[in-house]
mmCIF file of C-alpha atoms in Angstrom:
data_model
loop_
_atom_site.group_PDB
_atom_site.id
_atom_site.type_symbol
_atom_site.label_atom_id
_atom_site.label_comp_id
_atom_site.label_asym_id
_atom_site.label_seq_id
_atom_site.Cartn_x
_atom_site.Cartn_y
_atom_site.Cartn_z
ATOM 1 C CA UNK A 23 105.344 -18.672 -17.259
ATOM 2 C CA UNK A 24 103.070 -20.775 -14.779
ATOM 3 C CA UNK A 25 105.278 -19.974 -12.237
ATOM 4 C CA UNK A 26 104.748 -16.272 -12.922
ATOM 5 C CA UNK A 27 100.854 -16.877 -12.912
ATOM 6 C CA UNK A 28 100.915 -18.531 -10.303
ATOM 7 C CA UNK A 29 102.968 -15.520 -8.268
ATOM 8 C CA UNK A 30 100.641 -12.848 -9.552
ATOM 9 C CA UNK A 31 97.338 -15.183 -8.040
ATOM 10 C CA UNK A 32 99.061 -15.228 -5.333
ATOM 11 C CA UNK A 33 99.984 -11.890 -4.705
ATOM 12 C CA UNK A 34 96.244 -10.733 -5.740
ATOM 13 C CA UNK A 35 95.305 -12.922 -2.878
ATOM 14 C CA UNK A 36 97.403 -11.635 -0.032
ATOM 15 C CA UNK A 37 96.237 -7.612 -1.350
ATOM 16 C CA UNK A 38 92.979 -8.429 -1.457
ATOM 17 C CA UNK A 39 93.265 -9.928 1.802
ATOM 18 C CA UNK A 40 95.263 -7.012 3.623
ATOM 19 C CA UNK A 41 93.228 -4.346 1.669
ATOM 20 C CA UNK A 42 89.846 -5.828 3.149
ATOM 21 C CA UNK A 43 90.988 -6.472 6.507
ATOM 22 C CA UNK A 44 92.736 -2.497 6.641
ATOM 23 C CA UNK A 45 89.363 -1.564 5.534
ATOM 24 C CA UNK A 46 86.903 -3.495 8.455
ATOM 25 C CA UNK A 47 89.562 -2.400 10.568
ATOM 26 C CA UNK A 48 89.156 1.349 10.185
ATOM 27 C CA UNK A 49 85.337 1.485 10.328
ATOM 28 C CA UNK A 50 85.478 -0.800 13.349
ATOM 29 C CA UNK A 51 87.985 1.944 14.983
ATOM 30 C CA UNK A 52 85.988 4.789 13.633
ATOM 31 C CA UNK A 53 82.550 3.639 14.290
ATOM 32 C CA UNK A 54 83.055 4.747 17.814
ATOM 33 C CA UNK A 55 83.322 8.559 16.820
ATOM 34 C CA UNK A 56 80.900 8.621 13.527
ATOM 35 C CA UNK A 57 78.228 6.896 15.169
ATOM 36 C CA UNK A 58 75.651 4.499 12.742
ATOM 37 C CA UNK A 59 74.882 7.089 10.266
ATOM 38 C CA UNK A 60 78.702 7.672 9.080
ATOM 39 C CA UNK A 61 79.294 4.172 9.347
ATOM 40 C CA UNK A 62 76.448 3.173 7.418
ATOM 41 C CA UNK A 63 78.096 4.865 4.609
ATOM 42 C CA UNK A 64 81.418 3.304 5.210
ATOM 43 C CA UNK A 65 80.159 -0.163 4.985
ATOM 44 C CA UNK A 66 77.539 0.152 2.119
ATOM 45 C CA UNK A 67 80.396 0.918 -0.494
ATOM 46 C CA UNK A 68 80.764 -1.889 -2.671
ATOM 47 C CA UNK A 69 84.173 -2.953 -0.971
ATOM 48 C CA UNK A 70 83.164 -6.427 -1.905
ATOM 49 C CA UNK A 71 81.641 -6.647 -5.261
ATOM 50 C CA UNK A 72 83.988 -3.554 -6.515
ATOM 51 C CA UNK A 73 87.345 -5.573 -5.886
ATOM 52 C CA UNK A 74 85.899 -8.907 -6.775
ATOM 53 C CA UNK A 75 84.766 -8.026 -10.034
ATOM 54 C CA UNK A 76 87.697 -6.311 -10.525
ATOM 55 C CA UNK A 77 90.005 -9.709 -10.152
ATOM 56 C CA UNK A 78 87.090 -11.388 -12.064
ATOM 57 C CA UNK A 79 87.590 -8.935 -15.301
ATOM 58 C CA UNK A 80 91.603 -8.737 -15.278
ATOM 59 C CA UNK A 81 90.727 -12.953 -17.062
ATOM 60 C CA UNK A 82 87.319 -12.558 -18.162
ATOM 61 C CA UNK A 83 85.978 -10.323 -20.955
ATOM 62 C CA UNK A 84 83.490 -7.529 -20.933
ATOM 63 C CA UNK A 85 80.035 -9.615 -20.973
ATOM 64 C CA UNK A 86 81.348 -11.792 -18.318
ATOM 65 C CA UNK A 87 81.775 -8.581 -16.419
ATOM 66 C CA UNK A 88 78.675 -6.986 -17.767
ATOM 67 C CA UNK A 89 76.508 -9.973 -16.450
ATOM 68 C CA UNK A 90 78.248 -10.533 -13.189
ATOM 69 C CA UNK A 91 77.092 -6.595 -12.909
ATOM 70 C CA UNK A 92 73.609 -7.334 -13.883
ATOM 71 C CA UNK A 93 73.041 -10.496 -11.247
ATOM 72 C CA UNK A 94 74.980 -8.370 -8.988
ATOM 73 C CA UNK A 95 72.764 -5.698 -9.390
ATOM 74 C CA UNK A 96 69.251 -7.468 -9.117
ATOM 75 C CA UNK A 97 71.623 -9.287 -5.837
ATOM 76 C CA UNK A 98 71.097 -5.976 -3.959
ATOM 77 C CA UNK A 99 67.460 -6.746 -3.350
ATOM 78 C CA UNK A 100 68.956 -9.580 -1.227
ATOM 79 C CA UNK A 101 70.779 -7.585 0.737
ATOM 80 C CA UNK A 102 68.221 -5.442 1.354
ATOM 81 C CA UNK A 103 66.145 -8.838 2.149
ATOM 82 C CA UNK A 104 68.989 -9.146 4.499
ATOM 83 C CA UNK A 105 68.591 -5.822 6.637
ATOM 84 C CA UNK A 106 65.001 -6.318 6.841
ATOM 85 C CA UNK A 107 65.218 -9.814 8.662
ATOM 86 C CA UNK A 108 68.497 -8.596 10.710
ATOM 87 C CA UNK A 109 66.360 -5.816 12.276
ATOM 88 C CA UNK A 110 63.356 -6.511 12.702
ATOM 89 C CA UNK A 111 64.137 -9.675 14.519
ATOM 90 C CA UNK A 112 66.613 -7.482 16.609
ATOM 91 C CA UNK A 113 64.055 -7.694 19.489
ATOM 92 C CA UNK A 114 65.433 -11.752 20.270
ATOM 93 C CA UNK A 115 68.856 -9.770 21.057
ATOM 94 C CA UNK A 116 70.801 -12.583 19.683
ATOM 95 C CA UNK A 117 73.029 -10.875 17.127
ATOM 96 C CA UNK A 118 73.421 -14.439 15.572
ATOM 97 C CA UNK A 119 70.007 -15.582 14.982
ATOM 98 C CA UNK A 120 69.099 -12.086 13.679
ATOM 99 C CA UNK A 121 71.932 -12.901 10.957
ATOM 100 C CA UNK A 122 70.877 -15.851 9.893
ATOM 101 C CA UNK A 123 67.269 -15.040 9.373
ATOM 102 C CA UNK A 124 68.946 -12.236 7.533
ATOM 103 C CA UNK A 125 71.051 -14.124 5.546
ATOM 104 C CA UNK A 126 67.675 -16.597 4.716
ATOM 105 C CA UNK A 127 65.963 -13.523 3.815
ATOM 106 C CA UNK A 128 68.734 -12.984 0.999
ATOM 107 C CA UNK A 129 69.509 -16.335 0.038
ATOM 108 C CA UNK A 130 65.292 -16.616 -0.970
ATOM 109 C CA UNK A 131 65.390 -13.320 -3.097
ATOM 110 C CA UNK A 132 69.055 -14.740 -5.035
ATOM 111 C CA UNK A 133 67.414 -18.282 -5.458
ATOM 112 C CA UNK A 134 64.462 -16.693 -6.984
ATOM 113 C CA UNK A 135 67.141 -14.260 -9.252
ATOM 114 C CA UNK A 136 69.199 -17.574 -10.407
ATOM 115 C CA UNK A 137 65.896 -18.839 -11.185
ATOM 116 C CA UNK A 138 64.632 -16.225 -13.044
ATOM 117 C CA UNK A 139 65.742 -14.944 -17.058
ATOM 118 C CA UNK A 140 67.426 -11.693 -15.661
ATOM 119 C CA UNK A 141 67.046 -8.320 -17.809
ATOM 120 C CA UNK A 142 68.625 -5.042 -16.817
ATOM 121 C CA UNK A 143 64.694 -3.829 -16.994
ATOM 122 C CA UNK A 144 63.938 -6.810 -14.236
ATOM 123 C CA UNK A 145 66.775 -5.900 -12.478
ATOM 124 C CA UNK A 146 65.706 -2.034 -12.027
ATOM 125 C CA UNK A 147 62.476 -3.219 -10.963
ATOM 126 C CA UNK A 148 64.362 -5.131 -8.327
ATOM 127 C CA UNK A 149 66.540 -2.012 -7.322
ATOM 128 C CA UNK A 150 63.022 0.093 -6.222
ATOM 129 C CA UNK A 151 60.559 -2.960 -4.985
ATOM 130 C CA UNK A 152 63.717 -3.318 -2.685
ATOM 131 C CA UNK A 153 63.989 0.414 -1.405
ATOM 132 C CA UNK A 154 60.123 0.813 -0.961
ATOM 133 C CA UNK A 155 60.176 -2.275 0.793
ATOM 134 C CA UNK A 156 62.879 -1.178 2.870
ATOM 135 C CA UNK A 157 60.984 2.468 3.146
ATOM 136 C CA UNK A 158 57.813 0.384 4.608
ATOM 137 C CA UNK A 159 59.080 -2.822 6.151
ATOM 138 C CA UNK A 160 62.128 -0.908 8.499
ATOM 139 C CA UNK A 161 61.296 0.467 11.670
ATOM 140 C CA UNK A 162 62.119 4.107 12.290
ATOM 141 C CA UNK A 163 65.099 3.659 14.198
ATOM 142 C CA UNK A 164 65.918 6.519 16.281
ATOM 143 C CA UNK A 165 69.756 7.456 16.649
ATOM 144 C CA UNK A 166 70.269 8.324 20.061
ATOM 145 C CA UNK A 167 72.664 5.809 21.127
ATOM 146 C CA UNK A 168 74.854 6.734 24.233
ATOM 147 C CA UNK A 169 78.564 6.088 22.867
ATOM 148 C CA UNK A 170 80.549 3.767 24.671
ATOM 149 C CA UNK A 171 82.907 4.786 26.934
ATOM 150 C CA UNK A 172 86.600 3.781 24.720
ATOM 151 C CA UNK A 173 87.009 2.559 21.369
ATOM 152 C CA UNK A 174 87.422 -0.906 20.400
ATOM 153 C CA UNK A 175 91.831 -1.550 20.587
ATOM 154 C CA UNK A 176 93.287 -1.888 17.981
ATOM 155 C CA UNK A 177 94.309 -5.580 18.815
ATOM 156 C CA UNK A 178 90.406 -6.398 19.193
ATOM 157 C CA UNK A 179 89.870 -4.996 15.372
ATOM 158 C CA UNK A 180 92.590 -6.132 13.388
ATOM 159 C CA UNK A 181 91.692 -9.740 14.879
ATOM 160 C CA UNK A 182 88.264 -9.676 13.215
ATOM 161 C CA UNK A 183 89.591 -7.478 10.179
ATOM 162 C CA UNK A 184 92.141 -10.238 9.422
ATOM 163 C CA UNK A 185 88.830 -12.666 9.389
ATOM 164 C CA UNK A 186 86.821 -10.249 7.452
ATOM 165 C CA UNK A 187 89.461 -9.978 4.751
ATOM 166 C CA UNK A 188 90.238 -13.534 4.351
ATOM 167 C CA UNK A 189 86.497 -14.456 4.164
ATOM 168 C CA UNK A 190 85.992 -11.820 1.285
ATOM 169 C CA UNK A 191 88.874 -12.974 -0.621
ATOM 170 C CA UNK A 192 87.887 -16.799 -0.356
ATOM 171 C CA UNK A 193 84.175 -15.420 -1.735
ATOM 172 C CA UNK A 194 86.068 -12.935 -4.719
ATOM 173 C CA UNK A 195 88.429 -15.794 -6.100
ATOM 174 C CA UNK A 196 86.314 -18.319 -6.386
ATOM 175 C CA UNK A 197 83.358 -16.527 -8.465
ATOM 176 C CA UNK A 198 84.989 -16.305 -11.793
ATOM 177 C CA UNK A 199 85.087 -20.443 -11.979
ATOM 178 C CA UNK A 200 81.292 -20.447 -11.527
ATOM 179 C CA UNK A 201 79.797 -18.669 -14.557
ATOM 180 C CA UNK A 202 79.205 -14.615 -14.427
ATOM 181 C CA UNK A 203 75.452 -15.062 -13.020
ATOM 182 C CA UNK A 204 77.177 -16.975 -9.788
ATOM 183 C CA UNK A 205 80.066 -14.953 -9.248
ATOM 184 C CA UNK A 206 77.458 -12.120 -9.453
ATOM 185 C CA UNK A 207 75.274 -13.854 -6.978
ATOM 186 C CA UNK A 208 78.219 -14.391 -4.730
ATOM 187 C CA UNK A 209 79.459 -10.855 -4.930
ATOM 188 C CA UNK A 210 76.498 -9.528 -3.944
ATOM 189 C CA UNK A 211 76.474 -11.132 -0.687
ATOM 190 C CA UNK A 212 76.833 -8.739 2.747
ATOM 191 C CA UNK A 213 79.937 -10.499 3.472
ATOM 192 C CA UNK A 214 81.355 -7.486 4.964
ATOM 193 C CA UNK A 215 77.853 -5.990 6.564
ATOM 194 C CA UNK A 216 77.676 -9.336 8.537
ATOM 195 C CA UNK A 217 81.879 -9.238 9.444
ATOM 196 C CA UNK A 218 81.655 -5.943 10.346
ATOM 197 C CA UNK A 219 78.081 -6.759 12.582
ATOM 198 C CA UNK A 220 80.061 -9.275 13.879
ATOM 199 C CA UNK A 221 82.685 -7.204 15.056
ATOM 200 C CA UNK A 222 80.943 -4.023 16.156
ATOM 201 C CA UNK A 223 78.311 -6.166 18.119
ATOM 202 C CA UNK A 224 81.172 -7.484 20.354
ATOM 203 C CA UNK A 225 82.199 -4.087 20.924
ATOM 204 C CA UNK A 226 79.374 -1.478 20.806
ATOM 205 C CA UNK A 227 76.734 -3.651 21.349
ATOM 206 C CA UNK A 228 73.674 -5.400 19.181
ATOM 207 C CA UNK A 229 71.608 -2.055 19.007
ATOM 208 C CA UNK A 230 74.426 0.158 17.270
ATOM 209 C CA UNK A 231 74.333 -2.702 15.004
ATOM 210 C CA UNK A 232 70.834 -2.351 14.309
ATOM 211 C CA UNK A 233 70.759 1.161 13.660
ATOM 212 C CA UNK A 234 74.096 1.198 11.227
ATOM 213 C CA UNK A 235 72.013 -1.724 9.272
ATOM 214 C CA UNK A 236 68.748 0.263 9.385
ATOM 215 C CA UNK A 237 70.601 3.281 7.751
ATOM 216 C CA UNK A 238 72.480 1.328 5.592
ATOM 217 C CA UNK A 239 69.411 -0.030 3.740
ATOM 218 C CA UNK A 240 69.281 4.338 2.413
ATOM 219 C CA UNK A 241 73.093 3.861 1.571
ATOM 220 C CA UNK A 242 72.597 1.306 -0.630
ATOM 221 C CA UNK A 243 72.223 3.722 -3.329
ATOM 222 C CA UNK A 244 76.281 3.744 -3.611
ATOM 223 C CA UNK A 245 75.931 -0.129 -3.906
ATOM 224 C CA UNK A 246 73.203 0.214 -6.888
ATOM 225 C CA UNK A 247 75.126 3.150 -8.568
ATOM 226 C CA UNK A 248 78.360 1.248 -8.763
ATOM 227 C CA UNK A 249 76.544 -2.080 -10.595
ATOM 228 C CA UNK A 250 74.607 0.578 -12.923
ATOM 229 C CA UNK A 251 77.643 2.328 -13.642
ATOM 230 C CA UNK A 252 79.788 -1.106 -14.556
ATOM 231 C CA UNK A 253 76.656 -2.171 -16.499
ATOM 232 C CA UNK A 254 76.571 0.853 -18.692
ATOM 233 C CA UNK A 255 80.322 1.589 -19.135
ATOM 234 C CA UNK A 256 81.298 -2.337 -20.126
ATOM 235 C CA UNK A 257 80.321 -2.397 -23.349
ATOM 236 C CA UNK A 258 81.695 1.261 -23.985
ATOM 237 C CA UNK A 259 85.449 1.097 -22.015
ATOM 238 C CA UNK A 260 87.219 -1.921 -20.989
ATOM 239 C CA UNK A 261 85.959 -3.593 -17.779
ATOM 240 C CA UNK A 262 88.429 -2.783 -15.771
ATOM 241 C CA UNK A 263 88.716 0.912 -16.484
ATOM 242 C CA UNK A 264 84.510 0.279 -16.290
ATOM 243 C CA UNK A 265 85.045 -0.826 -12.558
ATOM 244 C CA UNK A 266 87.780 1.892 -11.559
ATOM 245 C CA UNK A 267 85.588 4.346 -12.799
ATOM 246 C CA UNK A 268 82.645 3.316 -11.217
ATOM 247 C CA UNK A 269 84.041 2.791 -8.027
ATOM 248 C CA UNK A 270 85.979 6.100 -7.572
ATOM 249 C CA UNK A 271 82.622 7.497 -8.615
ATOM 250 C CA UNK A 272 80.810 5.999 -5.770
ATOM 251 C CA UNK A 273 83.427 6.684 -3.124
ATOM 252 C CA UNK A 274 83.477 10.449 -3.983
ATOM 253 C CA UNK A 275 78.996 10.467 -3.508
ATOM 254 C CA UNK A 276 79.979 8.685 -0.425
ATOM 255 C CA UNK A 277 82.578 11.511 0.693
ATOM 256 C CA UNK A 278 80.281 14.022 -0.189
ATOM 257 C CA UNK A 279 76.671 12.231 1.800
ATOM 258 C CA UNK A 280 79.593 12.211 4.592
ATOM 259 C CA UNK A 281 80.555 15.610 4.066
ATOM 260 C CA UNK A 282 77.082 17.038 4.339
ATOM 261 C CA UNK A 283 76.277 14.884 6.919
ATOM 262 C CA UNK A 284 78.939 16.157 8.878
ATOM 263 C CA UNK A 285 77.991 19.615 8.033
ATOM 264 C CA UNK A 286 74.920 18.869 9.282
ATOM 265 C CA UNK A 287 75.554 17.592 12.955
ATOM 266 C CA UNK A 288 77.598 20.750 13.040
ATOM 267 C CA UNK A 289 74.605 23.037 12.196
ATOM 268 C CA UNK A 290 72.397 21.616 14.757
#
């Protein structure tokens, strides 16, 4: 029997792991075509929080899941902490400073959240001080990039993507052994906005970063509608099937923004 437990942590491991890295991958390799915009969308799917609360609820019950949700809800405003501090200190064109006053930025607004006695009303009023502060505090970044001349190879992404996923796995297995408000916390970090900076910056440079960050703080709606949606179908479904749901909800608003996005570009 332990033997078998152990086999299936193991094998949620090494999926989770090939899953995330196939994932960076492909943006990295299609970033070069869709351009910031597109990619925005790509990387503000909850490709973190959506599998890791997924492994968290296959042991945990329903209000474990249902809080992780909540903190990982009012966690957003740290990510949009995050792409505040990432871009507008893009002008020291060091991609790595940029991320870490970015990832202070986020690690003030969770601190204050762990602090705090967190409501699902608090947590809304997280969700918009966060967009009009993004609405106010991001530069209008215009997107008229020049696109680089080749695509990253394929040897170039899968290198980073096999960082990327093992990062995000490390980060999804070890919430559920520190309390639903932590693994919340944890899952709401932009591990895969700052792996997939990391690896379009070496490729297409710091300012396509910039601008797929600046229009990611607008896709962030997919982020919030995913924790609402766990949040309100916990209690009523299992959470699991609340997670699936949510998810496959969120990917098919971010096929569609993509759709008529494309549509769009097309038109004009």
């Amino acid at each position: 029997m332990l033997a078998d437990l152990n086999f299936l942590e193991a094998w949620s491991a090494v999926w989770k792991i090939f899953a995330t890295a196939g994932f960076v991958t492909l943006i990295g390799r299609l970033a070069w075509s869709a351009g910031p915009l597109l990619t925005s969308i790509l990387i503000a799917l909850p490709v973190n929080i959506g599998p890791g609360l997924l492994l968290v609820s296959l042991t945990q019950d329903s209000r474990f899941v249902l809080e992780s949700a909540l903190y990982g809800l009012a966690g957003g405003a740290g990510v949009a902490a995050f792409i505040i501090g990432f871009v507008r200190t893009q002008f020291f064109k060091n991609f790595y400073l940029s991320l870490l006053i970015g990832a202070l930025g986020w690690g003030v607004i969770t601190w204050c959240i762990f602090k705090s006695e967190l409501t699902i009303e608090r947590a809304s009023s997280l969700v918009v001080l966060s967009a009009v502060s993004s609405y106010i505090l991001l530069p209008k970044v215009k997107q008229n990039l020049e696109r680089v001349a080749t695509p990253a190879s394929w040897n170039f992404l899968i290198k980073r993507g096999g960082v990327a996923g093992c990062m995000i796995t490390c980060i999804a297995l070890a919430a559920p052994f520190t309390g639903p408000a932590v693994a919340g916390i944890l899952l709401s970090f932009p591990t895969t906005l700052c792996i997939t900076g990391w690896m379009l910056q070496s490729h297409y440079g710091l300012q396509f970063v910039t601008e797929t960050y600046s229009a990611a703080s607008r896709a962030l709606i997919l982020y919030f509608t995913f924790c609402f949606g766990v949040i309100f179908l916990a209690p009523v479904i299992s959470g699991p099937a609340a997670i699936i749901l949510s998810f496959i909800s969120v990917a098919a608003l971010g096929a569609l923004s993509g759709y008529l996005i494309i549509s769009f570009r097309k038109r004009h």
